[in-house]
GROMACS .gro file of C-alpha atoms in nm:
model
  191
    1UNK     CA    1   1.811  -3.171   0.556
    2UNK     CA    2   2.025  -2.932   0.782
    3UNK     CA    3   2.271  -2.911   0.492
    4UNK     CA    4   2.048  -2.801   0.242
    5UNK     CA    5   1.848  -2.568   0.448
    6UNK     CA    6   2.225  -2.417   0.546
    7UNK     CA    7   2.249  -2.342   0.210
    8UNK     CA    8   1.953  -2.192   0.180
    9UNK     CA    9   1.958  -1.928   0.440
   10UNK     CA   10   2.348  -1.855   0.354
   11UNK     CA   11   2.230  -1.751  -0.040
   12UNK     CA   12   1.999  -1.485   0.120
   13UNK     CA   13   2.239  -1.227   0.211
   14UNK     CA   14   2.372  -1.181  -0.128
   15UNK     CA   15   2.038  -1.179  -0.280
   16UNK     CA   16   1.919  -0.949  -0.017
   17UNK     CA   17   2.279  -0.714  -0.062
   18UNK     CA   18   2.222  -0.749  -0.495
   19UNK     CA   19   1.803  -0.651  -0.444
   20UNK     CA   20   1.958  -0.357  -0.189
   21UNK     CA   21   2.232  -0.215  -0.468
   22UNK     CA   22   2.017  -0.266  -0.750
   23UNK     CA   23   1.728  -0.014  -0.626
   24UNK     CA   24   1.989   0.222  -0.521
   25UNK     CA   25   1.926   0.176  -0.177
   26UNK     CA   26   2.199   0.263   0.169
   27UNK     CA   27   2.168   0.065   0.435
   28UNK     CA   28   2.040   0.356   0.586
   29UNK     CA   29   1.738   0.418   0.315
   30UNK     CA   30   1.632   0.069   0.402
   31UNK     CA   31   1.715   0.060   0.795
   32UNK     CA   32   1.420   0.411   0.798
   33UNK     CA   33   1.175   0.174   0.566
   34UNK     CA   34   1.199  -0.131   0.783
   35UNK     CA   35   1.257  -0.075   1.110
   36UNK     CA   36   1.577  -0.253   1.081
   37UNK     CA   37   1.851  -0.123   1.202
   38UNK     CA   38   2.168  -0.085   1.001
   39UNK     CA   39   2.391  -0.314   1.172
   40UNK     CA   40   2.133  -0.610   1.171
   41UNK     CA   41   2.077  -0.556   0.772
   42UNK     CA   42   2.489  -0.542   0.717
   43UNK     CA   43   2.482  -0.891   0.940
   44UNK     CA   44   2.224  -0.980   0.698
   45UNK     CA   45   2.365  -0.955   0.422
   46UNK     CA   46   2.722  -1.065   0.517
   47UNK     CA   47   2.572  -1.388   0.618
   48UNK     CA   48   2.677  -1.290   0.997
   49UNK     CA   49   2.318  -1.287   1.102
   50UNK     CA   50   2.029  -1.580   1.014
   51UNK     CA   51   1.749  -1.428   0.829
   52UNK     CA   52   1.433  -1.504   1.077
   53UNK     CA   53   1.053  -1.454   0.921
   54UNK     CA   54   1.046  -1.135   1.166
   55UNK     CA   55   1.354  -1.012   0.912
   56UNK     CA   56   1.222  -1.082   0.589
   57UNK     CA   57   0.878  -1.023   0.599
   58UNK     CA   58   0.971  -0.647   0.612
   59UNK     CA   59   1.256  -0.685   0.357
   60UNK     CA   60   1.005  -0.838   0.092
   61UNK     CA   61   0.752  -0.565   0.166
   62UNK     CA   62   0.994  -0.283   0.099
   63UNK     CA   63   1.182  -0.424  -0.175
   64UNK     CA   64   0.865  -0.579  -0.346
   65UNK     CA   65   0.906  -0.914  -0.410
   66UNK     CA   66   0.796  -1.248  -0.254
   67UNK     CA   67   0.880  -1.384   0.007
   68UNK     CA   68   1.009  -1.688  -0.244
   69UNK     CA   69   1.227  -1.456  -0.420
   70UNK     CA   70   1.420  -1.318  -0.101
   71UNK     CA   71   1.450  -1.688  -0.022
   72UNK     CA   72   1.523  -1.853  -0.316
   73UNK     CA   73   1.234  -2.076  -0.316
   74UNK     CA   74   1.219  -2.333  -0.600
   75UNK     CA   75   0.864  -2.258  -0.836
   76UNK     CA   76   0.602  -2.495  -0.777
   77UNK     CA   77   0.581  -2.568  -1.159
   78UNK     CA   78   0.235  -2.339  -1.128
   79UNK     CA   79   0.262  -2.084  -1.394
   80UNK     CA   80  -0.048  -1.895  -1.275
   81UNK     CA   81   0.004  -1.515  -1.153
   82UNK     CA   82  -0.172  -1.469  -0.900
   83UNK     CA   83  -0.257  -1.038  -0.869
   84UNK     CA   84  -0.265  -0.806  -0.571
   85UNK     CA   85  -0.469  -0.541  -0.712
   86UNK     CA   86  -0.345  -0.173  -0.544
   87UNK     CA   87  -0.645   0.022  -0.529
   88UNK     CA   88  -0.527   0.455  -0.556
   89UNK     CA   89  -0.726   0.732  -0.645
   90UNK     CA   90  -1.052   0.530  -0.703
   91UNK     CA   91  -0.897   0.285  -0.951
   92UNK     CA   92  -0.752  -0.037  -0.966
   93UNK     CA   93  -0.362  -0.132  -1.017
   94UNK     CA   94  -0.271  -0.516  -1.117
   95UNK     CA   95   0.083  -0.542  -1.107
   96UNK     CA   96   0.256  -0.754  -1.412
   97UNK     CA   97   0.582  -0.756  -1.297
   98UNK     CA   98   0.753  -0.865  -0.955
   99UNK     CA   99   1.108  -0.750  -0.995
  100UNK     CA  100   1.192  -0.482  -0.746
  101UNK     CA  101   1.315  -0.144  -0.971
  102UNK     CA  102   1.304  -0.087  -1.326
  103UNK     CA  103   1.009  -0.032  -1.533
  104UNK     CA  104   0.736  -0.150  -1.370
  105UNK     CA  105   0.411  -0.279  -1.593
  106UNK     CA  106   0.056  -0.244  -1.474
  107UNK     CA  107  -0.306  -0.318  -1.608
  108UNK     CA  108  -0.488   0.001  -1.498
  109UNK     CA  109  -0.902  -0.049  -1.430
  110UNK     CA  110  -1.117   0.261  -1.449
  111UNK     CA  111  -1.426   0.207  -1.296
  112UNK     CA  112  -1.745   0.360  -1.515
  113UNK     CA  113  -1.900   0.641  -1.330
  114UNK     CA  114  -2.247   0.859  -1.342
  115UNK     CA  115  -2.071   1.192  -1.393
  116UNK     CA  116  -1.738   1.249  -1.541
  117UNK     CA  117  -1.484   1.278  -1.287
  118UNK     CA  118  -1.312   1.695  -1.271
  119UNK     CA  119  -0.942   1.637  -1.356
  120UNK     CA  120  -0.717   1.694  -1.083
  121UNK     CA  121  -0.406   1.692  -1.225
  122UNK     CA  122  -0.069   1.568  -1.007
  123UNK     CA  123   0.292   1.506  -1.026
  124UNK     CA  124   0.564   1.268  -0.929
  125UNK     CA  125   0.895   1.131  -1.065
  126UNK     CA  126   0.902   0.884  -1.330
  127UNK     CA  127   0.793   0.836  -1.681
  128UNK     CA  128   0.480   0.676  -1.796
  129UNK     CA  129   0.351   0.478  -2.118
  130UNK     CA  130   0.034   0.428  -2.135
  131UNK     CA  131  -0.176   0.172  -2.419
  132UNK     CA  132  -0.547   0.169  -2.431
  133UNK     CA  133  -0.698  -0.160  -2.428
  134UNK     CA  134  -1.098  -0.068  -2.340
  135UNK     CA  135  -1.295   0.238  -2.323
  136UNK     CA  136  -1.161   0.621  -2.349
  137UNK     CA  137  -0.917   0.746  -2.187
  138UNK     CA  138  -0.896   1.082  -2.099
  139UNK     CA  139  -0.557   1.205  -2.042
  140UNK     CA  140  -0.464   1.522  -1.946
  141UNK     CA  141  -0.066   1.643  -1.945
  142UNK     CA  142   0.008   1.980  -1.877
  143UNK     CA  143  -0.196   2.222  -2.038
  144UNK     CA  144  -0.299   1.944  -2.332
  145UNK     CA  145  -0.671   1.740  -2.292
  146UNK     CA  146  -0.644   1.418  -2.533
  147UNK     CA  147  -0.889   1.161  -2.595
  148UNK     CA  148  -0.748   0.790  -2.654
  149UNK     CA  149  -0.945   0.507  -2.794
  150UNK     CA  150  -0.895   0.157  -2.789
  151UNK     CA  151  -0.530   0.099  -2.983
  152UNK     CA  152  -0.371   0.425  -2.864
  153UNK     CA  153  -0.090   0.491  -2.634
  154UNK     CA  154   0.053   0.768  -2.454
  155UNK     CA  155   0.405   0.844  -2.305
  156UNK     CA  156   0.481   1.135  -2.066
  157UNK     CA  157   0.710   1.293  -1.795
  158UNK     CA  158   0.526   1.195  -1.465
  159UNK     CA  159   0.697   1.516  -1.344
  160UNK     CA  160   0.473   1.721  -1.572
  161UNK     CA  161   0.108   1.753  -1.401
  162UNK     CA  162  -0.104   1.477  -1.570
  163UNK     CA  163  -0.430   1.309  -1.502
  164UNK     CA  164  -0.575   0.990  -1.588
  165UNK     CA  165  -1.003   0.899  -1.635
  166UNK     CA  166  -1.258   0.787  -1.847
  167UNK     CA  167  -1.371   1.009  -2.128
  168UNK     CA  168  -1.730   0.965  -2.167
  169UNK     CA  169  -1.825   0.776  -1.797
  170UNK     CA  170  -1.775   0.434  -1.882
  171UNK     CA  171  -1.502   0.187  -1.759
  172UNK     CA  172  -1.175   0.211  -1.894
  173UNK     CA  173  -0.922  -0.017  -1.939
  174UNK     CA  174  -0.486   0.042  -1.983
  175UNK     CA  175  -0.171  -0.084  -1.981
  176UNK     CA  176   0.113   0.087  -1.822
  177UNK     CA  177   0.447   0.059  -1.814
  178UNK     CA  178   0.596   0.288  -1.528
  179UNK     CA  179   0.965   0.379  -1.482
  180UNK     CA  180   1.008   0.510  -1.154
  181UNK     CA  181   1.364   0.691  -1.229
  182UNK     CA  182   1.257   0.883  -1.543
  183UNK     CA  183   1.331   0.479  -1.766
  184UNK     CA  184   1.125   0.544  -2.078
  185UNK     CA  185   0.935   0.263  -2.252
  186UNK     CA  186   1.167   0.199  -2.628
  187UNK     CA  187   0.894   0.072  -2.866
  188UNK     CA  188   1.070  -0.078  -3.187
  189UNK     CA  189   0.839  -0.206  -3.489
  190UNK     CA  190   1.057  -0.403  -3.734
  191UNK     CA  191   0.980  -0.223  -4.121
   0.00000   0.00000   0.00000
């Protein structure tokens, strides 16, 4: 039992080091995320320090995974998802994907409402495809106002000032695929 836990703990340094070069992270970036300082992260991931729960906990947070992945958990054979909705700007994010970096997939809920919500447009990095799945979306990207029914998509420059709600009050429902480093979504129908 000592062997294989051994073995265990000594594959999470690399896998913590390969999640740490992959985002595009310093030691640094991650030591001012965690808490961690930069010589206890190094030991980390030269396999010079044991990874404790105290360590980890904060390493999964940051770099968005479970706490299975950092550790190399076997699966349990379940293949259920189980969803953390995020809940931003008075709608509701269920993450699809669980690899840290990369494009980044979503289902998007937009709650139905009494009065149609003012647009209030915003920017950030990254590039954004959007799919309609229910309802109509109102999307608003730069100085254009579109109207997307079921079946539609959208792509844009998250840079550019965009906005995201329901075009006639009612609930709305997307997909989005979101590449946090400008990655855009390459949509190939065979002819």
């Amino acid at each position: 039992m000592a062997d294989e836990t051994d073995e265990v703990l000594d594959a999470v340094g690399p896998r913590l080091r390969a999640l740490r070069k992959h985002r595009g992270l310093t030691l640094a970036d991650l030591s001012a995320s965690t808490g961690i300082s930069e010589s206890t992260l190094s030991r980390l991931e030269s396999g010079g320090r044991r990874p404790t729960l105290e360590l980890l906990l904060p390493l999964a947070r940051v770099h968005g995974v479970p706490l299975d992945d950092l550790v190399g958990a076997p699966r349990t054979g379940d293949p259920r998802i189980h969803l953390r909705p995020l809940h931003r700007h008075g709608m509701t994010f269920l993450p699809l994907t669980r690899r840290a970096g990369g494009v980044q997939a979503f289902k998007m809920l937009i709650p139905g409402r009494d009065e149609p919500a003012e647009p209030a447009p915003k920017t950030h990095g990254g590039y954004e495809w959007v799919y309609v799945l229910n309802g109509r979306l109102r999307l608003v990207v730069g100085d254009r106002d579109l109207i997307l029914p079921p079946g539609e998509a959208a792509e844009f420059d998250t840079s550019l000032p965009h906005w995201l709600g329901s075009a006639d009050c009612g609930a709305v429902e997307t997909l989005v695929l979101f590449g946090p480093q400008g990655e855009r979504a390459h949509v190939r129908a065979r002819s």
